[in-house]
Coordinates of C-alpha atoms in Angstrom, one line a residue:
M20 CA 13.0 28.7 18.7
A21 CA 9.6 30.3 19.2
S22 CA 7.9 30.1 22.4
D23 CA 5.6 27.2 23.1
E24 CA 3.3 28.7 26.1
N25 CA 0.0 28.8 24.4
G26 CA 0.2 25.2 22.7
E27 CA 2.1 26.5 19.0
K28 CA 3.2 24.0 17.0
T29 CA 6.7 25.0 16.9
E30 CA 8.7 21.4 17.0
E31 CA 9.7 19.5 13.6
P32 CA 7.7 16.2 13.3
T33 CA 9.2 13.1 14.8
Q34 CA 9.5 9.8 12.8
Q35 CA 6.8 8.1 14.9
R36 CA 4.2 11.2 14.1
R37 CA 5.0 10.9 10.4
E38 CA 4.5 7.3 10.5
D39 CA 1.3 8.0 12.0
F40 CA 0.1 10.6 9.3
R41 CA 0.6 8.0 6.5
K42 CA -1.0 5.2 8.4
R43 CA -4.2 7.2 8.7
G44 CA -3.7 7.9 4.7
Q45 CA -2.4 11.8 5.3
V46 CA 0.3 11.9 2.8
A47 CA 1.6 14.4 0.5
Q48 CA 0.3 13.5 -3.1
T49 CA -1.3 15.4 -6.0
K50 CA -4.4 14.2 -8.1
E51 CA -2.7 16.1 -11.3
L52 CA 0.1 13.5 -11.5
A53 CA -2.3 10.9 -12.3
T54 CA -3.8 13.2 -14.8
V55 CA -0.2 14.3 -16.4
L56 CA 0.7 11.0 -16.6
T57 CA -2.3 9.7 -18.3
L58 CA -2.4 12.7 -20.6
F59 CA 1.2 11.7 -21.6
A60 CA 0.3 7.8 -21.7
A61 CA -2.3 9.0 -24.3
V62 CA 0.3 10.9 -26.5
L63 CA 2.5 7.8 -26.4
G64 CA -0.1 5.3 -26.8
I65 CA -1.8 7.3 -29.8
W66 CA 1.7 7.6 -31.5
L67 CA 2.6 3.9 -30.8
V68 CA -0.7 2.5 -32.1
G69 CA -2.0 5.4 -34.2
R70 CA -1.5 3.9 -37.5
F71 CA -3.5 0.4 -36.0
F72 CA -5.9 2.6 -34.3
M73 CA -6.5 4.8 -37.6
E74 CA -6.9 1.6 -39.8
G75 CA -9.4 0.2 -37.5
L76 CA -11.2 3.2 -37.1
V77 CA -11.6 4.1 -41.0
E78 CA -12.2 0.2 -41.3
L79 CA -15.3 0.9 -38.9
F80 CA -16.8 3.9 -41.0
N81 CA -16.6 2.2 -44.0
K82 CA -18.2 -1.3 -43.0
T83 CA -20.5 0.2 -40.9
Y84 CA -21.9 2.7 -43.3
G85 CA -21.4 0.9 -45.9
E86 CA -22.1 -3.3 -47.1
Y87 CA -23.5 -3.6 -43.1
V88 CA -26.0 -0.8 -43.5
A89 CA -26.6 -2.3 -46.8
T90 CA -27.2 -6.0 -45.2
A91 CA -28.6 -4.8 -42.3
V92 CA -31.3 -2.4 -44.8
K93 CA -32.0 -5.5 -46.6
D94 CA -32.3 -8.2 -43.9
G95 CA -33.0 -6.1 -40.8
N96 CA -30.2 -7.6 -39.2
W97 CA -29.3 -4.5 -37.3
L98 CA -27.7 -6.3 -34.4
L99 CA -24.7 -7.5 -36.7
I100 CA -23.6 -3.7 -37.0
A101 CA -23.7 -3.5 -33.7
R102 CA -22.1 -6.6 -32.4
Y103 CA -19.4 -5.7 -35.1
S104 CA -19.0 -2.3 -33.8
S105 CA -18.4 -3.2 -30.2
V106 CA -15.6 -5.7 -31.1
V107 CA -14.1 -3.5 -33.3
A108 CA -14.2 -0.2 -30.6
F109 CA -13.3 -2.6 -27.5
K110 CA -9.9 -3.8 -29.6
L111 CA -9.3 -0.4 -30.4
T112 CA -9.6 1.2 -27.0
A113 CA -8.9 -1.6 -24.5
P114 CA -5.0 -1.4 -24.6
L115 CA -5.5 2.5 -24.5
F116 CA -7.4 2.1 -21.2
A117 CA -5.2 -0.7 -20.0
L118 CA -2.6 1.7 -20.3
F119 CA -4.5 4.3 -18.6
A120 CA -5.2 2.1 -15.7
I121 CA -1.6 1.2 -15.0
V122 CA -0.1 4.8 -15.5
S123 CA -2.9 6.0 -12.8
L124 CA -1.7 3.2 -10.5
A125 CA 2.1 4.2 -10.9
A126 CA 1.0 7.6 -10.1
S127 CA 0.0 7.1 -6.8
L128 CA 3.2 4.8 -6.2
V129 CA 5.5 7.2 -7.5
Q130 CA 3.8 9.7 -4.5
V131 CA 2.9 7.3 -1.4
G132 CA 4.4 3.7 -2.5
F133 CA 2.2 1.0 -1.1
L134 CA 0.1 2.7 1.3
Y135 CA -2.9 0.3 3.4
N136 CA -5.0 2.7 4.9
E137 CA -6.6 0.8 7.6
E138 CA -8.3 3.2 9.0
A139 CA -10.2 4.2 6.0
M140 CA -11.2 0.9 5.6
Q141 CA -13.1 1.0 8.9
F142 CA -16.9 1.6 9.3
K143 CA -17.6 4.8 11.4
I144 CA -21.1 6.0 11.9
E145 CA -20.1 9.6 12.3
R146 CA -19.3 9.7 8.2
L147 CA -22.7 9.4 7.8
D148 CA -23.7 12.8 9.9
P149 CA -24.7 15.6 7.1
V150 CA -23.9 18.0 9.4
Q151 CA -20.3 17.0 9.5
G152 CA -20.3 16.4 5.7
L153 CA -21.4 20.1 5.2
K154 CA -18.9 21.4 7.5
K155 CA -16.3 19.3 5.2
L156 CA -18.0 20.7 2.2
F157 CA -17.9 24.3 3.2
S158 CA -14.6 24.3 5.0
I159 CA -11.9 26.4 4.2
K160 CA -9.7 23.6 3.1
S161 CA -12.8 22.4 0.2
V162 CA -12.9 26.2 -0.7
V163 CA -9.1 26.5 -1.6
E164 CA -9.7 23.1 -3.7
G165 CA -12.4 24.3 -5.4
I166 CA -10.5 27.8 -6.1
K167 CA -7.3 25.5 -7.7
S168 CA -10.0 23.7 -9.8
I169 CA -11.2 26.5 -11.2
F170 CA -7.9 28.1 -12.2
K171 CA -6.7 25.0 -13.7
M172 CA -9.0 24.9 -15.5
G173 CA -9.5 28.2 -16.9
M174 CA -5.5 27.5 -17.9
V175 CA -6.6 24.6 -19.5
C176 CA -9.1 26.3 -21.7
G177 CA -6.6 29.1 -22.6
V178 CA -4.4 26.5 -23.8
V179 CA -7.1 25.1 -25.6
Y180 CA -8.0 28.0 -27.0
L181 CA -4.8 29.3 -28.3
L182 CA -4.3 25.6 -30.1
V183 CA -8.0 25.7 -31.8
R184 CA -8.0 29.1 -32.6
N185 CA -5.4 28.7 -35.7
E186 CA -7.8 25.7 -36.9
I187 CA -10.6 27.5 -37.5
F188 CA -9.3 28.5 -40.8
T189 CA -9.0 24.6 -41.5
I190 CA -12.5 23.5 -40.6
P191 CA -14.5 24.9 -43.6
H192 CA -11.9 22.6 -45.6
L193 CA -12.6 19.7 -44.1
Q194 CA -15.6 19.0 -46.3
N195 CA -13.1 18.2 -49.1
F196 CA -11.3 15.8 -47.0
S197 CA -11.0 12.0 -47.7
M198 CA -12.1 9.8 -44.5
T199 CA -8.5 8.8 -44.2
Q200 CA -7.6 12.7 -44.2
L201 CA -10.0 13.7 -41.7
I202 CA -9.3 11.0 -39.3
S203 CA -5.5 11.7 -39.4
Y204 CA -6.3 15.5 -39.1
I205 CA -8.3 14.8 -35.8
F206 CA -5.4 12.4 -34.8
W207 CA -3.2 14.8 -34.7
L208 CA -4.7 17.7 -33.3
V209 CA -5.8 15.7 -30.7
L210 CA -2.0 14.6 -30.1
K211 CA -0.9 18.5 -30.4
L212 CA -3.7 19.3 -27.6
L213 CA -2.7 16.4 -25.4
A214 CA 0.8 17.3 -25.5
A215 CA 0.3 20.8 -24.6
V216 CA -2.4 20.2 -21.9
G217 CA -0.1 17.7 -20.4
G218 CA 3.0 19.9 -20.2
L219 CA 0.6 22.6 -18.4
M220 CA -0.5 20.0 -16.0
L221 CA 2.7 18.7 -15.4
F222 CA 3.8 22.3 -14.5
L223 CA 0.2 22.4 -12.1
A224 CA 0.8 19.2 -10.7
A225 CA 4.6 20.0 -9.7
A226 CA 3.0 23.2 -8.1
D227 CA 0.2 21.6 -6.2
Y228 CA 2.6 18.5 -5.0
L229 CA 5.0 21.2 -3.2
F230 CA 2.0 23.1 -1.8
Q231 CA 0.5 20.2 -0.6
K232 CA 4.0 18.9 1.3
Y233 CA 4.0 22.3 2.8
N234 CA 0.6 22.4 4.3
L235 CA 1.1 18.4 5.5
E236 CA 4.6 19.2 7.0
K237 CA 2.7 22.6 8.5
E238 CA 0.1 20.2 10.2
M239 CA 2.5 17.5 11.5
K240 CA 4.3 20.1 13.5
M241 CA 4.2 19.6 17.3
T242 CA 3.8 21.2 20.5
K243 CA 6.9 20.6 22.8
Q244 CA 4.2 18.9 25.2
E245 CA 3.1 16.6 22.5
V246 CA 7.0 15.9 22.0
K247 CA 7.5 14.8 25.5
E248 CA 4.4 12.9 25.6
E249 CA 5.4 10.7 22.4
F250 CA 8.9 10.2 23.8
K251 CA 7.3 9.0 27.2
N252 CA 5.0 6.6 25.4
R253 CA 8.0 5.3 23.1
E254 CA 10.5 4.9 25.7
G255 CA 8.0 4.9 28.9
D256 CA 7.3 6.7 31.9
P257 CA 11.1 7.7 33.4
L258 CA 10.0 7.3 37.0
I259 CA 8.1 3.9 36.2
K260 CA 12.0 3.0 34.4
S261 CA 13.6 4.1 37.4
K262 CA 11.5 2.2 39.5
I263 CA 12.2 -0.9 37.4
R264 CA 15.7 -0.3 37.6
Q265 CA 15.9 -0.2 40.9
A266 CA 13.8 -3.4 41.4
Q267 CA 16.2 -5.2 39.4
R268 CA 19.2 -4.4 41.3
E269 CA 17.6 -5.2 44.5
M270 CA 16.9 -8.7 43.0
A271 CA 20.2 -9.0 41.6
T272 CA 21.9 -7.9 44.9
K273 CA 19.5 -10.2 46.5
R274 CA 20.9 -13.0 44.5
M275 CA 24.3 -12.2 45.0
M276 CA 24.0 -12.2 48.6
E277 CA 22.5 -15.4 48.7
D278 CA 25.9 -16.8 47.2
V279 CA 28.1 -15.1 49.8
P280 CA 28.0 -18.4 51.9
K281 CA 29.5 -20.3 48.6
A282 CA 32.7 -17.8 48.9
D283 CA 36.2 -19.2 50.2
V284 CA 37.3 -16.1 51.2
I285 CA 36.2 -12.2 51.5
I286 CA 39.1 -9.6 50.0
T287 CA 38.5 -6.3 51.6
N288 CA 39.5 -2.6 51.4
P289 CA 39.1 -3.0 54.7
T290 CA 36.2 -1.2 55.4
H291 CA 34.7 0.6 52.0
I292 CA 35.0 -2.6 49.6
S293 CA 34.5 -6.5 49.8
V294 CA 35.1 -9.1 47.1
A295 CA 33.8 -12.8 47.7
I296 CA 35.9 -15.4 45.8
K297 CA 35.1 -19.0 45.5
Y298 CA 37.0 -21.7 43.6
D299 CA 36.9 -25.4 43.3
G300 CA 38.6 -28.3 40.9
T301 CA 35.9 -27.5 38.2
M302 CA 36.6 -24.1 37.6
A303 CA 39.5 -23.0 34.9
A304 CA 40.3 -20.1 37.8
P305 CA 38.9 -18.5 40.6
T306 CA 35.8 -16.4 40.3
V307 CA 34.5 -13.7 41.5
I308 CA 30.7 -14.4 43.0
A309 CA 30.0 -11.2 44.9
K310 CA 31.2 -7.8 45.3
G311 CA 30.0 -4.6 46.4
A312 CA 30.9 -1.3 48.1
D313 CA 29.9 0.7 51.7
L314 CA 26.8 -0.5 52.7
I315 CA 26.7 -3.6 50.4
A316 CA 30.2 -4.3 51.3
A317 CA 29.5 -4.2 55.0
K318 CA 26.6 -6.7 54.4
I319 CA 29.0 -8.9 52.5
R320 CA 31.6 -9.1 55.5
E321 CA 28.3 -9.4 57.8
I322 CA 27.1 -12.7 55.9
A323 CA 30.8 -13.8 55.9
K324 CA 31.4 -13.8 59.5
E325 CA 27.7 -15.3 60.0
N326 CA 29.2 -18.2 57.8
K327 CA 32.6 -18.1 58.9
I328 CA 33.9 -17.2 55.8
P329 CA 37.9 -16.3 56.3
I330 CA 38.2 -12.3 55.4
V331 CA 41.4 -11.1 54.2
E332 CA 42.6 -7.5 54.1
N333 CA 44.2 -6.6 50.7
K334 CA 43.7 -3.1 49.6
P335 CA 45.1 -3.4 46.0
L336 CA 44.1 -6.3 44.9
A337 CA 40.3 -5.4 46.5
R338 CA 40.2 -2.4 44.3
T339 CA 41.6 -3.9 41.4
M340 CA 38.9 -7.0 41.4
Y341 CA 36.2 -4.4 42.3
K342 CA 36.8 -2.0 39.5
T343 CA 37.7 -4.6 36.7
I344 CA 35.9 -7.9 37.2
K345 CA 32.6 -8.3 36.9
I346 CA 30.1 -10.8 39.0
G347 CA 30.6 -14.5 37.6
Q348 CA 33.8 -13.5 35.6
S349 CA 37.3 -15.6 36.4
I350 CA 40.4 -13.9 37.8
P351 CA 42.5 -12.6 34.8
R352 CA 46.2 -14.0 34.4
E353 CA 47.7 -11.0 36.1
L354 CA 45.8 -11.3 39.4
Y355 CA 46.6 -15.2 39.6
T356 CA 49.7 -14.7 41.7
A357 CA 48.0 -12.4 44.1
V358 CA 44.8 -14.4 44.3
A359 CA 46.9 -17.3 44.6
E360 CA 48.6 -16.0 47.6
V361 CA 45.5 -15.2 49.2
L362 CA 44.0 -18.5 48.8
S363 CA 46.8 -20.3 49.9
Y364 CA 46.8 -18.2 53.1
V365 CA 42.9 -19.2 53.7
Y366 CA 43.7 -23.1 52.9
R367 CA 46.7 -23.0 55.2
L368 CA 44.3 -21.7 57.9
R369 CA 41.6 -24.1 57.3
R370 CA 44.4 -27.3 58.0
K371 CA 45.2 -25.5 60.9
K372 CA 41.7 -25.5 62.2
V373 CA 41.1 -29.4 61.2
N374 CA 44.6 -30.1 63.3

């Protein structure tokens, strides 16, 4: 992998960095997808409700330029035409606009899902800085976006020109068309234009999305130092964690040493290992209440001597219990006999002292 000495972003982004970018609203998406889906939705909508739309449009023309005009001229009630035209226009266009709104929302959800950008909702005074605004306006990113927009517009105009060029010969004959024929012709011409432009925009949207994704991945890359800092923030400083673990071990050892005086016997190796065992009538089996090696083993023996607790040397038993039994855990069945012999010996010593 390339060197990171100069702070070069050579590392792949972590999941945390991806989530941070997403929270700031920095996600790979293309505005063209909404345009494409809207165009195809328009084609689908016109195809599905085209007959209804045409009939409504013909009726609107016939009435507003026929009987309603005569009534308005006669009675001076031009408001009737305006009200009727508005209602019919709303009925004809409302379903299409509703479809466009749903498709536009779906285009965003398909690309980025539900995204709540809390940072974008916050008020920041620096956003009102005209100097920063001009810098963004004339930044390399803005220039690239402007060139892309001009290129897209040129391609769209080229497609429209190729489709409309052949219709030029039909235009002189439109004067002989009836209103129904004229609307039908315009309807199919618009449908054809929308389909062609939609196909072109779909190709441009796919290319733009890949370009946006590439740029975002490049921007999200991290330096080795950033990866280390993120790991440290997520997992915690190794030095601090080490100190915490050391403090926890010290506390556990202290609690364990406080339990040593309660033991019935200390089984040793004899010098390297010490295991403290306790047993009373309430226990199902003898229990290890403390254990340790080297310095801790010596400390356990010292406390045992201070509290006159018997110390029994049994190398195999001490070694086995130290390795296999945790503090607070009962003696397993396979060690019952060996531990019972030790406890019997201890109880005999106690009886002799009493006598």
